[in-house]
């Protein structure tokens, strides 16, 4: 199998059922062969926003996945990535990239390099044997830490190179549940109750933590107004 097929198998093992895509990337055919449904959009921003919406509703148990071509395709993805980054929405973006010999030659466009400021993590699959480890790190970042877009760039020539079977040992990473220390919670309560004009600013963390009922109970108990992003 080549790198595209290996990435598709990883997505299948992670339970991905569909991918948003536009317009042309051999990875799209590879995922279709694995039984993952490609949904074509008319523009990259639309594909990214669809994946964004899916991730918002999935509480970090599933993730929207987007595939675009390199060059203009990945250049048109800026807006969707920036919005997901600003709203702390985890989703996986798989753009094509320049061939290795041309990667640092202007005006070739590297999505990972260019979008560092609007992604929580990005990595290039420089060699086929890196596929499993890169994808494992990508899904670890999707599940853990501050949420946001994760980018895995696949150079054009690497995408068709054979992945050694010995290196393809993918195991889905686990989600590590985190909680603040009791002392920090106590301090936050004291600050909230001592405030003269408090407002609760509720963000994406409330949804990802499935804490909507707890937020409602807190607001009703304290009488503090709630503002949602």
Protein backbone atom coordinates (compact mmCIF):
# COMPACT_ATOMS: atom_id res chain seq x y z
CA UNK A 1 0.00 0.00 0.00
CA UNK A 2 1.08 3.57 -0.60
CA UNK A 3 0.93 6.51 1.82
CA UNK A 4 -2.55 7.56 0.71
CA UNK A 5 -3.89 4.07 1.34
CA UNK A 6 -2.19 3.96 4.74
CA UNK A 7 -3.76 7.28 5.77
CA UNK A 8 -7.15 6.01 4.58
CA UNK A 9 -6.78 2.88 6.71
CA UNK A 10 -5.99 5.02 9.74
CA UNK A 11 -9.15 7.06 9.17
CA UNK A 12 -11.16 3.86 8.82
CA UNK A 13 -9.73 2.45 12.07
CA UNK A 14 -10.65 5.73 13.79
CA UNK A 15 -14.28 5.30 12.78
CA UNK A 16 -14.37 8.10 10.22
CA UNK A 17 -17.48 7.60 8.07
CA UNK A 18 -17.23 10.58 5.72
CA UNK A 19 -14.78 13.25 4.62
CA UNK A 20 -15.42 16.71 3.20
CA UNK A 21 -13.35 17.34 0.09
CA UNK A 22 -12.64 19.62 -2.87
CA UNK A 23 -11.59 19.43 -5.61
CA UNK A 24 -8.87 16.88 -6.48
CA UNK A 25 -6.56 14.76 -4.36
CA UNK A 26 -5.68 11.07 -4.80
CA UNK A 27 -6.34 10.60 -1.09
CA UNK A 28 -10.05 11.06 -1.85
CA UNK A 29 -10.06 7.89 -3.97
CA UNK A 30 -8.10 6.03 -1.31
CA UNK A 31 -10.63 6.80 1.42
CA UNK A 32 -13.51 5.87 -0.89
CA UNK A 33 -11.92 2.43 -1.41
CA UNK A 34 -11.94 1.99 2.37
CA UNK A 35 -15.70 2.58 2.46
CA UNK A 36 -15.46 6.18 3.72
CA UNK A 37 -17.94 8.47 1.97
CA UNK A 38 -16.41 11.52 0.20
CA UNK A 39 -18.72 14.54 0.18
CA UNK A 40 -17.73 17.03 -2.49
CA UNK A 41 -18.13 20.77 -1.95
CA UNK A 42 -17.97 23.68 -4.36
CA UNK A 43 -15.29 25.51 -2.41
CA UNK A 44 -12.73 24.65 0.27
CA UNK A 45 -14.20 27.02 2.88
CA UNK A 46 -17.53 25.18 2.65
CA UNK A 47 -15.82 21.82 3.21
CA UNK A 48 -13.99 23.12 6.25
CA UNK A 49 -17.14 24.64 7.74
CA UNK A 50 -19.01 21.34 7.32
CA UNK A 51 -16.24 19.53 9.18
CA UNK A 52 -16.26 22.31 11.78
CA UNK A 53 -20.00 21.87 12.38
CA UNK A 54 -19.69 18.09 12.67
CA UNK A 55 -16.90 18.41 15.24
CA UNK A 56 -18.90 20.93 17.28
CA UNK A 57 -21.72 18.40 17.62
CA UNK A 58 -19.48 15.41 18.40
CA UNK A 59 -18.04 16.44 21.80
CA UNK A 60 -14.54 15.30 20.85
CA UNK A 61 -15.75 11.72 20.30
CA UNK A 62 -15.54 12.08 16.51
CA UNK A 63 -13.93 14.64 14.23
CA UNK A 64 -14.66 16.31 10.95
CA UNK A 65 -12.05 15.48 8.31
CA UNK A 66 -11.23 17.61 5.25
CA UNK A 67 -9.17 16.71 2.18
CA UNK A 68 -8.12 19.30 -0.40
CA UNK A 69 -5.53 19.52 -3.11
CA UNK A 70 -2.31 21.41 -2.51
CA UNK A 71 -1.52 24.86 -3.84
CA UNK A 72 -4.68 26.89 -4.49
CA UNK A 73 -6.82 24.32 -2.67
CA UNK A 74 -4.95 24.67 0.58
CA UNK A 75 -4.55 28.43 0.12
CA UNK A 76 -8.34 28.78 0.03
CA UNK A 77 -8.64 26.98 3.38
CA UNK A 78 -7.35 29.84 5.53
CA UNK A 79 -10.73 31.22 6.57
CA UNK A 80 -12.18 27.92 7.72
CA UNK A 81 -9.06 27.00 9.67
CA UNK A 82 -8.90 30.40 11.35
CA UNK A 83 -12.51 30.20 12.46
CA UNK A 84 -12.07 26.70 13.91
CA UNK A 85 -8.90 27.81 15.67
CA UNK A 86 -10.58 30.87 17.14
CA UNK A 87 -13.51 28.79 18.38
CA UNK A 88 -11.37 25.88 19.68
CA UNK A 89 -12.93 23.32 17.34
CA UNK A 90 -10.92 20.12 16.75
CA UNK A 91 -10.87 18.87 13.17
CA UNK A 92 -8.38 17.13 10.90
CA UNK A 93 -7.19 18.80 7.70
CA UNK A 94 -5.34 16.68 5.12
CA UNK A 95 -4.03 18.88 2.28
CA UNK A 96 -1.70 17.88 -0.47
CA UNK A 97 1.76 19.41 -0.44
CA UNK A 98 4.57 20.12 -2.89
CA UNK A 99 6.94 17.31 -3.88
CA UNK A 100 9.94 17.04 -1.58
CA UNK A 101 12.42 18.45 -4.10
CA UNK A 102 10.21 21.53 -4.55
CA UNK A 103 8.91 21.93 -0.99
CA UNK A 104 10.96 24.98 -0.07
CA UNK A 105 11.05 26.50 -3.54
CA UNK A 106 8.95 29.64 -3.99
CA UNK A 107 6.11 30.03 -4.79
CA UNK A 108 5.23 26.49 -3.68
CA UNK A 109 2.86 26.54 -0.71
CA UNK A 110 3.26 24.47 2.46
CA UNK A 111 0.01 24.41 4.50
CA UNK A 112 1.73 23.23 7.70
CA UNK A 113 4.36 25.97 7.54
CA UNK A 114 1.98 28.73 6.52
CA UNK A 115 -0.90 27.94 8.89
CA UNK A 116 1.07 27.56 12.12
CA UNK A 117 -0.78 30.47 13.71
CA UNK A 118 -4.27 29.01 13.04
CA UNK A 119 -3.68 25.37 13.98
CA UNK A 120 -2.95 23.61 17.24
CA UNK A 121 -0.63 21.11 15.58
CA UNK A 122 0.80 20.44 12.13
CA UNK A 123 3.17 17.89 10.66
CA UNK A 124 4.42 16.79 7.25
CA UNK A 125 4.72 13.11 6.30
CA UNK A 126 8.27 13.37 4.95
CA UNK A 127 8.69 9.61 4.46
CA UNK A 128 6.11 6.83 3.94
CA UNK A 129 7.28 4.97 7.06
CA UNK A 130 6.30 8.01 9.15
CA UNK A 131 2.61 7.65 8.29
CA UNK A 132 1.41 5.70 11.33
CA UNK A 133 3.35 7.75 13.88
CA UNK A 134 2.34 11.10 12.33
CA UNK A 135 -1.33 10.12 12.26
CA UNK A 136 -1.14 8.85 15.84
CA UNK A 137 0.24 12.20 16.99
CA UNK A 138 -2.45 14.00 14.99
CA UNK A 139 -5.30 12.10 16.66
CA UNK A 140 -3.65 12.51 20.06
CA UNK A 141 -3.74 16.28 19.55
CA UNK A 142 -7.36 16.10 18.38
CA UNK A 143 -8.38 14.27 21.55
CA UNK A 144 -6.17 15.96 24.13
CA UNK A 145 -5.08 19.43 25.18
CA UNK A 146 -6.56 22.64 23.85
CA UNK A 147 -8.75 21.74 20.85
CA UNK A 148 -8.32 23.18 17.39
CA UNK A 149 -7.47 22.27 13.78
CA UNK A 150 -4.74 19.69 13.20
CA UNK A 151 -2.97 19.63 9.83
CA UNK A 152 -1.21 16.66 8.25
CA UNK A 153 0.45 17.62 4.96
CA UNK A 154 1.20 14.88 2.43
CA UNK A 155 3.77 15.83 -0.26
CA UNK A 156 2.76 14.86 -3.78
CA UNK A 157 5.51 12.32 -4.35
CA UNK A 158 5.37 10.80 -0.85
CA UNK A 159 1.64 10.13 -1.27
CA UNK A 160 2.33 7.46 -3.89
CA UNK A 161 5.34 5.83 -2.24
CA UNK A 162 5.04 2.40 -0.63
CA UNK A 163 4.64 2.15 3.13
CA UNK A 164 6.64 -0.74 4.64
CA UNK A 165 4.28 -3.15 6.39
CA UNK A 166 6.71 -3.34 9.30
CA UNK A 167 6.24 0.38 10.01
CA UNK A 168 2.46 0.40 9.83
CA UNK A 169 1.47 -0.46 13.39
CA UNK A 170 -1.22 2.12 14.05
CA UNK A 171 -3.02 2.09 17.39
CA UNK A 172 -5.61 4.83 18.10
CA UNK A 173 -4.45 7.08 20.95
CA UNK A 174 -6.63 7.43 24.03
CA UNK A 175 -8.30 10.54 25.35
CA UNK A 176 -6.82 11.64 28.66
CA UNK A 177 -9.48 13.30 30.80
CA UNK A 178 -8.27 16.39 32.66
CA UNK A 179 -9.75 18.38 35.53
CA UNK A 180 -8.67 21.52 37.43
CA UNK A 181 -7.39 21.16 40.97
CA UNK A 182 -10.01 21.60 43.76
CA UNK A 183 -8.16 24.65 45.08
CA UNK A 184 -8.43 26.38 41.69
CA UNK A 185 -12.17 25.63 41.55
CA UNK A 186 -12.63 27.02 45.06
CA UNK A 187 -10.74 30.19 44.14
CA UNK A 188 -12.84 30.65 40.99
CA UNK A 189 -16.05 30.32 43.03
CA UNK A 190 -14.83 32.92 45.51
CA UNK A 191 -13.96 35.35 42.72
CA UNK A 192 -17.34 34.78 41.04
CA UNK A 193 -19.36 35.28 44.22
CA UNK A 194 -17.32 38.35 45.19
CA UNK A 195 -17.76 40.09 41.84
CA UNK A 196 -20.09 43.13 41.66
CA UNK A 197 -21.25 42.59 38.07
CA UNK A 198 -20.28 39.03 37.12
CA UNK A 199 -20.91 37.49 33.69
CA UNK A 200 -20.27 33.86 32.75
CA UNK A 201 -18.62 33.71 29.33
CA UNK A 202 -19.22 30.15 28.14
CA UNK A 203 -17.10 28.83 25.29
CA UNK A 204 -16.54 25.63 23.34
CA UNK A 205 -15.21 23.87 26.43
CA UNK A 206 -18.71 23.69 27.86
CA UNK A 207 -19.93 21.75 24.84
CA UNK A 208 -16.87 19.50 24.57
CA UNK A 209 -17.12 18.76 28.30
CA UNK A 210 -20.86 18.04 27.99
CA UNK A 211 -21.41 20.51 30.83
CA UNK A 212 -24.48 22.41 29.57
CA UNK A 213 -26.70 21.20 32.44
CA UNK A 214 -24.03 22.11 34.99
CA UNK A 215 -23.72 25.58 33.44
CA UNK A 216 -27.49 26.03 33.64
CA UNK A 217 -27.54 24.95 37.29
CA UNK A 218 -24.71 27.36 38.16
CA UNK A 219 -26.39 30.27 36.40
CA UNK A 220 -29.74 29.61 38.12
CA UNK A 221 -28.12 29.14 41.52
CA UNK A 222 -26.08 32.35 41.39
CA UNK A 223 -28.30 34.48 39.18
CA UNK A 224 -25.30 35.33 36.99
CA UNK A 225 -26.10 36.06 33.31
CA UNK A 226 -24.51 33.78 30.72
CA UNK A 227 -22.93 34.85 27.43
CA UNK A 228 -22.12 32.12 24.88
CA UNK A 229 -19.53 32.42 22.14
